[in-house]
Amino acid sequence: MVVGDIVVRKSYDKDVSFKVIDIKEVDGKVTFILKGLNIRIIADAESDDLEKVSEDYSGEQDKILNSRVNKAIKTAISTRDIYNRKGATKASNKVSKVSKNEEKEELFFGRPGKILHVDGDKEYMDTCLKVYKQLSLDAVGVALPEEEQPKKIVDLVKEIKPDIVVLTGHDGVLRGTRDYLDLNNYRNSLFYRDAVKALRDYNSSYDELIIFAGACQSCYESMLDAGANFASSPSRVLIHCLDPVFVCEKIAYTRINEIASIKEVIDNTITGIKGVGGLQTRGKYREGYPKSPYVL
């Protein structure tokens, strides 16, 4: 096996697919460093525990996750369509009765919130950008190592001017940890926390700048205390690489005069309540009227 191969672990019943990202040899012992294709996890294994598979291989856990992703995309789009139709009908009833011919729902349009997605892993970021596109979201992706995020995030926000910021990548609780509130016991939670702090020093409003922070097993409480609207991971579980995307979708398409249901936001993720949590947050969707006749 070489770097770039897709493999599964026999000891875990070949349930999750990984990519080999590095090979290390210590004291004559070869260890393969693995990255989950769908779950934000870095793992290691010896060669006799690994089996090479094709790129389209799906283990049992992979199949479950893929099914949840497809369902979440369909649910998000269908729920949004119903929500927008109801909103357009209510809005049309409030429009001046001067010209009844112009009071058609088709004349209403909307703009969802703009997203800046900063990811410590370029491959995960690219996967997220594809789904943002499927969900008709305006998203800009920047691959940036976790340790660089606190230093550069404010300049990126000033340049891109997003409504919603995602700070994610890799993380994990160190082996033998007992104190789950000590940031020294995490791989990258400190960097996410500091990046959130930098953003809140720049813009303290939870309504103006929405922040999602964290990755697998991140120190959830620390992210929220620093000023994040949403974070991972309440139960210190592994999260799916698309969890931040579905949080963003719900906020970006909730109207600016409404508070997004926290339960609906979390229910719309792949990992659910164990992986993602947050605070009451105002939506970023703005309706417009009338729609230009020159725009398709």
PDB file of C-alpha atoms in Angstrom:
ATOM      1  CA  MET A   1       0.000   0.000   0.000  1.00  0.00           C
ATOM      2  CA  VAL A   2       1.121   3.526  -0.809  1.00  0.00           C
ATOM      3  CA  VAL A   3       0.034   7.075   0.038  1.00  0.00           C
ATOM      4  CA  GLY A   4      -3.256   7.812  -1.718  1.00  0.00           C
ATOM      5  CA  ASP A   5      -4.658   4.267  -1.520  1.00  0.00           C
ATOM      6  CA  ILE A   6      -8.224   3.775  -0.250  1.00  0.00           C
ATOM      7  CA  VAL A   7      -8.327   1.234   2.577  1.00  0.00           C
ATOM      8  CA  VAL A   8     -10.543  -0.228   5.294  1.00  0.00           C
ATOM      9  CA  ARG A   9      -9.692  -1.623   8.724  1.00  0.00           C
ATOM     10  CA  LYS A  10     -10.390  -5.317   9.223  1.00  0.00           C
ATOM     11  CA  SER A  11     -10.581  -4.911  13.003  1.00  0.00           C
ATOM     12  CA  TYR A  12     -13.569  -2.571  12.520  1.00  0.00           C
ATOM     13  CA  ASP A  13     -15.375  -4.894  10.085  1.00  0.00           C
ATOM     14  CA  LYS A  14     -14.362  -2.680   7.140  1.00  0.00           C
ATOM     15  CA  ASP A  15     -17.124  -0.235   8.080  1.00  0.00           C
ATOM     16  CA  VAL A  16     -15.450   3.063   7.122  1.00  0.00           C
ATOM     17  CA  SER A  17     -13.258   4.010   4.157  1.00  0.00           C
ATOM     18  CA  PHE A  18      -9.956   5.813   4.669  1.00  0.00           C
ATOM     19  CA  LYS A  19      -7.240   7.316   2.514  1.00  0.00           C
ATOM     20  CA  VAL A  20      -3.587   6.585   3.322  1.00  0.00           C
ATOM     21  CA  ILE A  21      -1.984  10.016   3.844  1.00  0.00           C
ATOM     22  CA  ASP A  22       1.383   9.024   5.316  1.00  0.00           C
ATOM     23  CA  ILE A  23       3.557   6.023   6.135  1.00  0.00           C
ATOM     24  CA  LYS A  24       5.883   6.098   9.139  1.00  0.00           C
ATOM     25  CA  GLU A  25       8.502   3.643  10.382  1.00  0.00           C
ATOM     26  CA  VAL A  26       9.563   3.656  14.013  1.00  0.00           C
ATOM     27  CA  ASP A  27      11.921   1.016  15.408  1.00  0.00           C
ATOM     28  CA  GLY A  28      11.360  -1.117  12.326  1.00  0.00           C
ATOM     29  CA  LYS A  29       7.569  -0.987  12.718  1.00  0.00           C
ATOM     30  CA  VAL A  30       5.576   0.431   9.798  1.00  0.00           C
ATOM     31  CA  THR A  31       2.470   2.451  10.634  1.00  0.00           C
ATOM     32  CA  PHE A  32      -0.017   3.811   8.108  1.00  0.00           C
ATOM     33  CA  ILE A  33      -1.610   7.199   8.859  1.00  0.00           C
ATOM     34  CA  LEU A  34      -5.219   7.293   7.659  1.00  0.00           C
ATOM     35  CA  LYS A  35      -7.812   9.995   7.016  1.00  0.00           C
ATOM     36  CA  GLY A  36     -11.538   9.273   6.900  1.00  0.00           C
ATOM     37  CA  LEU A  37     -13.164   9.991   3.557  1.00  0.00           C
ATOM     38  CA  ASN A  38     -16.423  11.193   5.124  1.00  0.00           C
ATOM     39  CA  ILE A  39     -15.780  11.462   8.856  1.00  0.00           C
ATOM     40  CA  ARG A  40     -13.251  14.033  10.083  1.00  0.00           C
ATOM     41  CA  ILE A  41     -10.893  11.509  11.648  1.00  0.00           C
ATOM     42  CA  ILE A  42      -7.150  10.842  11.531  1.00  0.00           C
ATOM     43  CA  ALA A  43      -6.238   7.301  12.557  1.00  0.00           C
ATOM     44  CA  ASP A  44      -3.304   4.911  12.352  1.00  0.00           C
ATOM     45  CA  ALA A  45      -3.048   1.198  11.666  1.00  0.00           C
ATOM     46  CA  GLU A  46      -0.537  -1.501  10.862  1.00  0.00           C
ATOM     47  CA  SER A  47      -0.461  -3.123   7.435  1.00  0.00           C
ATOM     48  CA  ASP A  48      -1.929  -6.456   8.551  1.00  0.00           C
ATOM     49  CA  ASP A  49      -5.100  -4.656   9.726  1.00  0.00           C
ATOM     50  CA  LEU A  50      -5.640  -2.917   6.392  1.00  0.00           C
ATOM     51  CA  GLU A  51      -7.226  -3.998   3.140  1.00  0.00           C
ATOM     52  CA  LYS A  52      -7.036  -1.974  -0.044  1.00  0.00           C
ATOM     53  CA  VAL A  53     -10.413  -1.284  -1.703  1.00  0.00           C
ATOM     54  CA  SER A  54     -11.703   0.579  -4.746  1.00  0.00           C
ATOM     55  CA  GLU A  55     -12.525   4.285  -4.571  1.00  0.00           C
ATOM     56  CA  ASP A  56     -16.256   3.570  -4.793  1.00  0.00           C
ATOM     57  CA  TYR A  57     -16.229   1.014  -1.952  1.00  0.00           C
ATOM     58  CA  SER A  58     -18.828   1.568   0.767  1.00  0.00           C
ATOM     59  CA  GLY A  59     -18.722  -0.151   4.147  1.00  0.00           C
ATOM     60  CA  GLU A  60     -21.799  -0.415   6.359  1.00  0.00           C
ATOM     61  CA  GLN A  61     -21.073   2.843   8.162  1.00  0.00           C
ATOM     62  CA  ASP A  62     -20.289   4.560   4.856  1.00  0.00           C
ATOM     63  CA  LYS A  63     -23.646   3.436   3.443  1.00  0.00           C
ATOM     64  CA  ILE A  64     -25.510   4.763   6.480  1.00  0.00           C
ATOM     65  CA  LEU A  65     -23.724   8.119   6.272  1.00  0.00           C
ATOM     66  CA  ASN A  66     -24.237   8.434   2.507  1.00  0.00           C
ATOM     67  CA  SER A  67     -27.935   7.715   2.960  1.00  0.00           C
ATOM     68  CA  ARG A  68     -28.176  10.414   5.648  1.00  0.00           C
ATOM     69  CA  VAL A  69     -26.388  12.920   3.400  1.00  0.00           C
ATOM     70  CA  ASN A  70     -28.750  12.301   0.477  1.00  0.00           C
ATOM     71  CA  LYS A  71     -31.754  12.534   2.766  1.00  0.00           C
ATOM     72  CA  ALA A  72     -30.468  15.761   4.370  1.00  0.00           C
ATOM     73  CA  ILE A  73     -29.964  17.412   0.971  1.00  0.00           C
ATOM     74  CA  LYS A  74     -33.457  16.474  -0.214  1.00  0.00           C
ATOM     75  CA  THR A  75     -35.031  17.541   3.078  1.00  0.00           C
ATOM     76  CA  ALA A  76     -33.217  20.886   3.081  1.00  0.00           C
ATOM     77  CA  ILE A  77     -34.325  21.735  -0.449  1.00  0.00           C
ATOM     78  CA  SER A  78     -37.949  20.595  -0.049  1.00  0.00           C
ATOM     79  CA  THR A  79     -38.339  22.295   3.356  1.00  0.00           C
ATOM     80  CA  ARG A  80     -36.884  25.499   1.954  1.00  0.00           C
ATOM     81  CA  ASP A  81     -39.297  25.493  -1.002  1.00  0.00           C
ATOM     82  CA  ILE A  82     -42.325  25.125   1.292  1.00  0.00           C
ATOM     83  CA  TYR A  83     -40.963  27.764   3.680  1.00  0.00           C
ATOM     84  CA  ASN A  84     -40.308  30.269   0.881  1.00  0.00           C
ATOM     85  CA  ARG A  85     -43.724  29.761  -0.738  1.00  0.00           C
ATOM     86  CA  LYS A  86     -45.471  30.444   2.570  1.00  0.00           C
ATOM     87  CA  GLY A  87     -43.308  33.500   3.128  1.00  0.00           C
ATOM     88  CA  ALA A  88     -43.956  34.894  -0.334  1.00  0.00           C
ATOM     89  CA  THR A  89     -47.711  34.470   0.147  1.00  0.00           C
ATOM     90  CA  LYS A  90     -47.616  36.333   3.478  1.00  0.00           C
ATOM     91  CA  ALA A  91     -45.468  39.074   2.004  1.00  0.00           C
ATOM     92  CA  SER A  92     -47.715  39.511  -1.040  1.00  0.00           C
ATOM     93  CA  ASN A  93     -50.673  40.122   1.276  1.00  0.00           C
ATOM     94  CA  LYS A  94     -48.793  43.039   2.830  1.00  0.00           C
ATOM     95  CA  VAL A  95     -47.806  44.696  -0.445  1.00  0.00           C
ATOM     96  CA  SER A  96     -49.702  47.873  -1.410  1.00  0.00           C
ATOM     97  CA  LYS A  97     -52.909  47.187  -3.357  1.00  0.00           C
ATOM     98  CA  VAL A  98     -52.074  49.869  -5.955  1.00  0.00           C
ATOM     99  CA  SER A  99     -51.442  47.377  -8.727  1.00  0.00           C
ATOM    100  CA  LYS A 100     -52.990  43.929  -8.254  1.00  0.00           C
ATOM    101  CA  ASN A 101     -51.301  42.631 -11.419  1.00  0.00           C
ATOM    102  CA  GLU A 102     -47.936  42.938  -9.712  1.00  0.00           C
ATOM    103  CA  GLU A 103     -48.944  41.072  -6.594  1.00  0.00           C
ATOM    104  CA  LYS A 104     -47.805  37.691  -7.849  1.00  0.00           C
ATOM    105  CA  GLU A 105     -45.633  35.438  -5.733  1.00  0.00           C
ATOM    106  CA  GLU A 106     -43.284  35.105  -8.722  1.00  0.00           C
ATOM    107  CA  LEU A 107     -42.213  38.735  -8.254  1.00  0.00           C
ATOM    108  CA  PHE A 108     -40.574  37.954  -4.907  1.00  0.00           C
ATOM    109  CA  PHE A 109     -36.945  36.894  -4.766  1.00  0.00           C
ATOM    110  CA  GLY A 110     -34.441  36.272  -2.005  1.00  0.00           C
ATOM    111  CA  ARG A 111     -30.784  36.254  -1.122  1.00  0.00           C
ATOM    112  CA  PRO A 112     -29.360  33.740   1.361  1.00  0.00           C
ATOM    113  CA  GLY A 113     -26.432  34.621   3.612  1.00  0.00           C
ATOM    114  CA  LYS A 114     -22.899  34.456   2.206  1.00  0.00           C
ATOM    115  CA  ILE A 115     -20.571  31.829   3.701  1.00  0.00           C
ATOM    116  CA  LEU A 116     -16.820  31.748   4.300  1.00  0.00           C
ATOM    117  CA  HIS A 117     -15.704  28.174   4.951  1.00  0.00           C
ATOM    118  CA  VAL A 118     -12.163  27.910   6.360  1.00  0.00           C
ATOM    119  CA  ASP A 119     -10.948  24.322   6.566  1.00  0.00           C
ATOM    120  CA  GLY A 120      -7.701  22.771   7.739  1.00  0.00           C
ATOM    121  CA  ASP A 121      -8.210  20.003   5.173  1.00  0.00           C
ATOM    122  CA  LYS A 122      -8.488  20.969   1.496  1.00  0.00           C
ATOM    123  CA  GLU A 123     -10.160  17.703   0.452  1.00  0.00           C
ATOM    124  CA  TYR A 124     -12.919  18.091   3.040  1.00  0.00           C
ATOM    125  CA  MET A 125     -13.312  21.718   2.009  1.00  0.00           C
ATOM    126  CA  ASP A 126     -13.709  20.759  -1.662  1.00  0.00           C
ATOM    127  CA  THR A 127     -16.349  18.178  -0.690  1.00  0.00           C
ATOM    128  CA  CYS A 128     -18.224  20.834   1.278  1.00  0.00           C
ATOM    129  CA  LEU A 129     -18.070  23.329  -1.603  1.00  0.00           C
ATOM    130  CA  LYS A 130     -19.733  20.809  -3.933  1.00  0.00           C
ATOM    131  CA  VAL A 131     -22.648  20.407  -1.530  1.00  0.00           C
ATOM    132  CA  TYR A 132     -22.920  24.161  -0.951  1.00  0.00           C
ATOM    133  CA  LYS A 133     -23.383  24.422  -4.711  1.00  0.00           C
ATOM    134  CA  GLN A 134     -26.059  21.699  -4.685  1.00  0.00           C
ATOM    135  CA  LEU A 135     -27.881  23.669  -2.012  1.00  0.00           C
ATOM    136  CA  SER A 136     -27.658  26.932  -4.023  1.00  0.00           C
ATOM    137  CA  LEU A 137     -25.493  28.635  -1.411  1.00  0.00           C
ATOM    138  CA  ASP A 138     -22.955  31.392  -2.002  1.00  0.00           C
ATOM    139  CA  ALA A 139     -19.843  29.951  -0.345  1.00  0.00           C
ATOM    140  CA  VAL A 140     -16.148  30.787  -0.527  1.00  0.00           C
ATOM    141  CA  GLY A 141     -13.696  28.111   0.595  1.00  0.00           C
ATOM    142  CA  VAL A 142     -10.204  28.702   1.975  1.00  0.00           C
ATOM    143  CA  ALA A 143      -7.852  25.878   2.959  1.00  0.00           C
ATOM    144  CA  LEU A 144      -5.873  27.043   5.990  1.00  0.00           C
ATOM    145  CA  PRO A 145      -4.010  24.974   8.624  1.00  0.00           C
ATOM    146  CA  GLU A 146      -5.658  25.098  12.023  1.00  0.00           C
ATOM    147  CA  GLU A 147      -2.734  26.895  13.671  1.00  0.00           C
ATOM    148  CA  GLU A 148      -2.948  29.671  11.054  1.00  0.00           C
ATOM    149  CA  GLN A 149      -6.670  30.305  11.418  1.00  0.00           C
ATOM    150  CA  PRO A 150      -6.508  32.660  14.457  1.00  0.00           C
ATOM    151  CA  LYS A 151      -3.869  34.798  12.712  1.00  0.00           C
ATOM    152  CA  LYS A 152      -5.589  35.181   9.358  1.00  0.00           C
ATOM    153  CA  ILE A 153      -9.331  34.815   9.888  1.00  0.00           C
ATOM    154  CA  VAL A 154     -10.110  38.497  10.504  1.00  0.00           C
ATOM    155  CA  ASP A 155      -8.300  39.610   7.338  1.00  0.00           C
ATOM    156  CA  LEU A 156     -10.202  36.962   5.371  1.00  0.00           C
ATOM    157  CA  VAL A 157     -13.525  38.196   6.767  1.00  0.00           C
ATOM    158  CA  LYS A 158     -12.646  41.795   5.918  1.00  0.00           C
ATOM    159  CA  GLU A 159     -11.829  40.734   2.356  1.00  0.00           C
ATOM    160  CA  ILE A 160     -14.752  38.370   1.668  1.00  0.00           C
ATOM    161  CA  LYS A 161     -17.405  40.028   3.876  1.00  0.00           C
ATOM    162  CA  PRO A 162     -19.405  36.889   4.750  1.00  0.00           C
ATOM    163  CA  ASP A 163     -22.536  36.611   6.876  1.00  0.00           C
ATOM    164  CA  ILE A 164     -21.528  33.173   8.159  1.00  0.00           C
ATOM    165  CA  VAL A 165     -18.038  31.842   8.982  1.00  0.00           C
ATOM    166  CA  VAL A 166     -17.070  28.178   9.375  1.00  0.00           C
ATOM    167  CA  LEU A 167     -13.842  27.273  11.200  1.00  0.00           C
ATOM    168  CA  THR A 168     -13.093  23.573  10.952  1.00  0.00           C
ATOM    169  CA  GLY A 169     -10.567  20.902   9.991  1.00  0.00           C
ATOM    170  CA  HIS A 170      -9.160  18.168  12.225  1.00  0.00           C
ATOM    171  CA  ASP A 171      -9.233  17.782  15.995  1.00  0.00           C
ATOM    172  CA  GLY A 172      -9.372  15.094  18.631  1.00  0.00           C
ATOM    173  CA  VAL A 173      -9.137  14.345  22.344  1.00  0.00           C
ATOM    174  CA  LEU A 174      -5.686  13.122  23.376  1.00  0.00           C
ATOM    175  CA  ARG A 175      -5.466   9.587  24.717  1.00  0.00           C
ATOM    176  CA  GLY A 176      -5.888   9.217  28.460  1.00  0.00           C
ATOM    177  CA  THR A 177      -7.768  12.500  28.811  1.00  0.00           C
ATOM    178  CA  ARG A 178      -9.952  12.907  31.903  1.00  0.00           C
ATOM    179  CA  ASP A 179     -10.467  16.665  31.946  1.00  0.00           C
ATOM    180  CA  TYR A 180     -12.569  17.411  28.876  1.00  0.00           C
ATOM    181  CA  LEU A 181     -12.624  21.168  29.536  1.00  0.00           C
ATOM    182  CA  ASP A 182      -8.832  21.591  29.384  1.00  0.00           C
ATOM    183  CA  LEU A 183      -7.843  22.757  25.887  1.00  0.00           C
ATOM    184  CA  ASN A 184      -4.372  21.263  26.367  1.00  0.00           C
ATOM    185  CA  ASN A 185      -6.031  17.860  25.995  1.00  0.00           C
ATOM    186  CA  TYR A 186      -7.110  18.549  22.397  1.00  0.00           C
ATOM    187  CA  ARG A 187      -5.180  18.578  19.136  1.00  0.00           C
ATOM    188  CA  ASN A 188      -6.593  21.770  17.657  1.00  0.00           C
ATOM    189  CA  SER A 189      -9.445  23.121  19.818  1.00  0.00           C
ATOM    190  CA  LEU A 190      -7.201  25.918  21.101  1.00  0.00           C
ATOM    191  CA  PHE A 191      -6.733  27.260  17.559  1.00  0.00           C
ATOM    192  CA  TYR A 192     -10.468  27.209  16.802  1.00  0.00           C
ATOM    193  CA  ARG A 193     -11.177  28.919  20.138  1.00  0.00           C
ATOM    194  CA  ASP A 194      -8.616  31.646  19.448  1.00  0.00           C
ATOM    195  CA  ALA A 195      -9.975  32.177  15.926  1.00  0.00           C
ATOM    196  CA  VAL A 196     -13.490  32.645  17.327  1.00  0.00           C
ATOM    197  CA  LYS A 197     -12.140  35.136  19.876  1.00  0.00           C
ATOM    198  CA  ALA A 198     -10.412  37.098  17.118  1.00  0.00           C
ATOM    199  CA  LEU A 199     -13.668  37.258  15.162  1.00  0.00           C
ATOM    200  CA  ARG A 200     -15.661  38.416  18.181  1.00  0.00           C
ATOM    201  CA  ASP A 201     -13.102  41.127  18.875  1.00  0.00           C
ATOM    202  CA  TYR A 202     -13.717  42.260  15.298  1.00  0.00           C
ATOM    203  CA  ASN A 203     -17.519  41.893  15.403  1.00  0.00           C
ATOM    204  CA  SER A 204     -19.198  41.111  18.717  1.00  0.00           C
ATOM    205  CA  SER A 205     -22.736  40.748  17.313  1.00  0.00           C
ATOM    206  CA  TYR A 206     -24.065  37.186  17.213  1.00  0.00           C
ATOM    207  CA  ASP A 207     -26.677  38.377  14.700  1.00  0.00           C
ATOM    208  CA  GLU A 208     -24.355  40.186  12.285  1.00  0.00           C
ATOM    209  CA  LEU A 209     -21.609  37.531  12.101  1.00  0.00           C
ATOM    210  CA  ILE A 210     -22.611  33.882  12.536  1.00  0.00           C
ATOM    211  CA  ILE A 211     -19.800  31.504  13.538  1.00  0.00           C
ATOM    212  CA  PHE A 212     -19.554  27.706  13.409  1.00  0.00           C
ATOM    213  CA  ALA A 213     -16.378  26.354  15.031  1.00  0.00           C
ATOM    214  CA  GLY A 214     -14.879  22.938  15.661  1.00  0.00           C
ATOM    215  CA  ALA A 215     -14.193  19.537  14.188  1.00  0.00           C
ATOM    216  CA  CYS A 216     -14.180  15.966  15.507  1.00  0.00           C
ATOM    217  CA  GLN A 217     -14.293  15.780  19.314  1.00  0.00           C
ATOM    218  CA  SER A 218     -13.635  19.527  19.698  1.00  0.00           C
ATOM    219  CA  CYS A 219     -14.142  21.278  23.047  1.00  0.00           C
ATOM    220  CA  TYR A 220     -17.710  22.407  22.442  1.00  0.00           C
ATOM    221  CA  GLU A 221     -18.106  24.496  25.588  1.00  0.00           C
ATOM    222  CA  SER A 222     -14.934  26.466  24.883  1.00  0.00           C
ATOM    223  CA  MET A 223     -16.131  27.385  21.361  1.00  0.00           C
ATOM    224  CA  LEU A 224     -19.457  28.705  22.653  1.00  0.00           C
ATOM    225  CA  ASP A 225     -17.803  30.597  25.519  1.00  0.00           C
ATOM    226  CA  ALA A 226     -15.481  32.272  22.992  1.00  0.00           C
ATOM    227  CA  GLY A 227     -18.437  33.489  20.942  1.00  0.00           C
ATOM    228  CA  ALA A 228     -19.428  30.805  18.442  1.00  0.00           C
ATOM    229  CA  ASN A 229     -23.105  30.473  17.511  1.00  0.00           C
ATOM    230  CA  PHE A 230     -22.669  26.762  16.765  1.00  0.00           C
ATOM    231  CA  ALA A 231     -19.913  24.303  17.613  1.00  0.00           C
ATOM    232  CA  SER A 232     -18.840  20.693  17.864  1.00  0.00           C
ATOM    233  CA  SER A 233     -18.779  18.344  19.660  1.00  0.00           C
ATOM    234  CA  PRO A 234     -21.119  18.199  22.715  1.00  0.00           C
ATOM    235  CA  SER A 235     -20.476  14.493  23.306  1.00  0.00           C
ATOM    236  CA  ARG A 236     -16.913  14.530  21.915  1.00  0.00           C
ATOM    237  CA  VAL A 237     -17.884  12.309  18.986  1.00  0.00           C
ATOM    238  CA  LEU A 238     -16.563  12.264  15.425  1.00  0.00           C
ATOM    239  CA  ILE A 239     -18.526  14.567  13.128  1.00  0.00           C
ATOM    240  CA  HIS A 240     -19.287  14.203   9.441  1.00  0.00           C
ATOM    241  CA  CYS A 241     -17.381  16.536   7.127  1.00  0.00           C
ATOM    242  CA  LEU A 242     -20.706  17.979   5.895  1.00  0.00           C
ATOM    243  CA  ASP A 243     -22.197  18.821   9.296  1.00  0.00           C
ATOM    244  CA  PRO A 244     -21.138  22.505   9.098  1.00  0.00           C
ATOM    245  CA  VAL A 245     -22.681  22.739   5.609  1.00  0.00           C
ATOM    246  CA  PHE A 246     -26.147  21.757   6.807  1.00  0.00           C
ATOM    247  CA  VAL A 247     -25.926  24.160   9.764  1.00  0.00           C
ATOM    248  CA  CYS A 248     -25.050  26.951   7.315  1.00  0.00           C
ATOM    249  CA  GLU A 249     -27.886  26.013   4.959  1.00  0.00           C
ATOM    250  CA  LYS A 250     -30.490  26.360   7.675  1.00  0.00           C
ATOM    251  CA  ILE A 251     -29.191  29.742   8.873  1.00  0.00           C
ATOM    252  CA  ALA A 252     -28.559  31.112   5.378  1.00  0.00           C
ATOM    253  CA  TYR A 253     -32.162  30.379   4.303  1.00  0.00           C
ATOM    254  CA  THR A 254     -33.931  31.418   7.518  1.00  0.00           C
ATOM    255  CA  ARG A 255     -35.404  34.924   7.169  1.00  0.00           C
ATOM    256  CA  ILE A 256     -33.556  37.819   8.756  1.00  0.00           C
ATOM    257  CA  ASN A 257     -36.574  38.627  10.966  1.00  0.00           C
ATOM    258  CA  GLU A 258     -36.793  35.081  12.376  1.00  0.00           C
ATOM    259  CA  ILE A 259     -34.827  33.017  14.888  1.00  0.00           C
ATOM    260  CA  ALA A 260     -33.776  29.636  13.511  1.00  0.00           C
ATOM    261  CA  SER A 261     -35.023  26.697  15.552  1.00  0.00           C
ATOM    262  CA  ILE A 262     -31.946  25.204  17.251  1.00  0.00           C
ATOM    263  CA  LYS A 263     -33.532  21.763  17.184  1.00  0.00           C
ATOM    264  CA  GLU A 264     -34.259  21.999  13.451  1.00  0.00           C
ATOM    265  CA  VAL A 265     -30.703  23.161  12.750  1.00  0.00           C
ATOM    266  CA  ILE A 266     -29.219  20.212  14.644  1.00  0.00           C
ATOM    267  CA  ASP A 267     -31.730  17.692  13.292  1.00  0.00           C
ATOM    268  CA  ASN A 268     -30.662  18.756   9.806  1.00  0.00           C
ATOM    269  CA  THR A 269     -27.040  17.609  10.391  1.00  0.00           C
ATOM    270  CA  ILE A 270     -25.624  14.139   9.789  1.00  0.00           C
ATOM    271  CA  THR A 271     -24.215  13.539  13.274  1.00  0.00           C
ATOM    272  CA  GLY A 272     -27.062  15.098  15.224  1.00  0.00           C
ATOM    273  CA  ILE A 273     -27.216  16.265  18.828  1.00  0.00           C
ATOM    274  CA  LYS A 274     -24.089  14.396  19.947  1.00  0.00           C
ATOM    275  CA  GLY A 275     -21.953  16.092  17.340  1.00  0.00           C
ATOM    276  CA  VAL A 276     -23.327  19.628  16.958  1.00  0.00           C
ATOM    277  CA  GLY A 277     -24.977  22.175  19.241  1.00  0.00           C
ATOM    278  CA  GLY A 278     -25.427  25.907  19.549  1.00  0.00           C
ATOM    279  CA  LEU A 279     -27.361  29.007  20.511  1.00  0.00           C
ATOM    280  CA  GLN A 280     -30.446  30.808  19.269  1.00  0.00           C
ATOM    281  CA  THR A 281     -29.443  32.486  16.008  1.00  0.00           C
ATOM    282  CA  ARG A 282     -31.164  34.921  13.679  1.00  0.00           C
ATOM    283  CA  GLY A 283     -31.456  33.923  10.025  1.00  0.00           C
ATOM    284  CA  LYS A 284     -29.620  35.556   7.118  1.00  0.00           C
ATOM    285  CA  TYR A 285     -32.157  35.269   4.277  1.00  0.00           C
ATOM    286  CA  ARG A 286     -33.450  38.568   2.877  1.00  0.00           C
ATOM    287  CA  GLU A 287     -36.518  38.771   0.665  1.00  0.00           C
ATOM    288  CA  GLY A 288     -36.721  41.214  -2.212  1.00  0.00           C
ATOM    289  CA  TYR A 289     -39.532  42.635  -4.318  1.00  0.00           C
ATOM    290  CA  PRO A 290     -40.041  42.929  -7.259  1.00  0.00           C
ATOM    291  CA  LYS A 291     -37.837  40.543  -9.177  1.00  0.00           C
ATOM    292  CA  SER A 292     -36.032  42.082 -12.144  1.00  0.00           C
ATOM    293  CA  PRO A 293     -37.486  41.086 -15.528  1.00  0.00           C
ATOM    294  CA  TYR A 294     -33.929  40.898 -16.871  1.00  0.00           C
ATOM    295  CA  VAL A 295     -32.737  38.162 -14.494  1.00  0.00           C
ATOM    296  CA  LEU A 296     -33.571  34.529 -15.172  1.00  0.00           C
TER     297      LEU A 296
END
